[in-house]
Amino acid sequence: MCKRWVEKLRRSGQKGGVYCKSKKQSERLAEELGCAHYHADVADRADRLQGWVERGGMMVATSALGTGVDFAGIVYILHVGTPWSMSDFAQASGRGGRGGEQYEVVVLVGQGEVEQVMEREKEKMDVLVGQEELGQVMKQKSNNLDVQAIGMFLSKMGKPTVPMVDLGLQIC
């Protein structure tokens, strides 16, 4: 899936970002995809960022590729693994579409990863708001189908009331 996007972005001059949780993972994935990586320890970060902005293509990065990223042409965002937080997810995903473009956001998780995170973080989630209430708020506040799907996921603990495919969403 990602290799197809790398080629598509190279041809079009548009940009995509793959967000990883570790520097090592970003380096390995960038090598596999044949594109640049970006993290806090990259000595020529500014040059890599400028090249990506000018030529387009894919950039594999940690959250270091964040603040100050306000460029048009970002049409694809992939999160490898569950993002650190909903705030991190929203910030990284919000890099797309800054020029008014339609863009895609994909979160790629391993089997059972969501359940593990929910179990580990359940006390923190309960402090904010009950999952049922959060799901209802998200459904009411947005006409965006992706946000509605997230709301349904949260409200039913992974058992959406409407199948994802009926919402026009893909299950990867």
XYZ file of C-alpha atoms in Angstrom, residues 62-123:
62
model
C 8.895 10.737 13.965
C 6.856 13.484 15.582
C 9.879 15.737 14.993
C 8.225 16.449 11.633
C 5.502 18.516 13.162
C 5.719 22.072 14.376
C 6.094 24.466 11.485
C 4.931 22.001 8.825
C 2.442 24.159 6.973
C 2.837 23.248 3.322
C 0.352 22.676 0.532
C 0.348 19.398 -1.365
C 0.357 16.918 1.538
C -2.235 14.372 0.452
C -1.323 11.229 2.389
C -0.595 10.582 6.065
C 0.163 7.107 7.428
C 0.538 6.384 11.127
C 2.516 3.185 11.761
C 1.155 1.880 15.045
C -1.192 3.666 17.375
C -0.256 7.323 17.731
C 1.062 8.397 21.141
C -2.181 10.275 21.850
C -5.278 11.662 20.169
C -3.529 15.045 20.178
C -0.514 13.572 18.331
C -2.864 11.872 15.880
C -4.753 15.103 15.224
C -1.590 17.189 14.868
C 0.148 14.790 12.486
C -3.009 14.116 10.489
C -3.738 17.835 10.309
C -0.606 18.356 8.214
C -2.570 17.168 5.202
C -4.784 19.310 3.019
C -3.261 22.658 3.987
C -3.672 23.821 0.380
C -7.309 22.723 0.280
C -6.494 19.284 -1.169
C -8.383 16.140 -0.311
C -6.095 13.855 1.656
C -6.072 10.408 3.158
C -5.114 9.384 6.674
C -4.437 5.739 7.517
C -3.573 4.224 10.891
C -1.849 0.866 10.531
C -1.974 -1.235 13.703
C -1.002 -4.772 14.518
C -3.419 -7.480 15.594
C -4.574 -6.728 19.142
C -2.637 -3.445 19.410
C -5.728 -1.275 19.959
C -6.998 -3.537 22.711
C -3.592 -3.478 24.426
C -3.472 0.312 24.366
C -7.034 0.602 25.635
C -6.302 -1.775 28.502
C -3.073 0.026 29.415
C -4.672 3.486 29.188
C -8.188 2.739 30.453
C -7.859 4.795 33.630
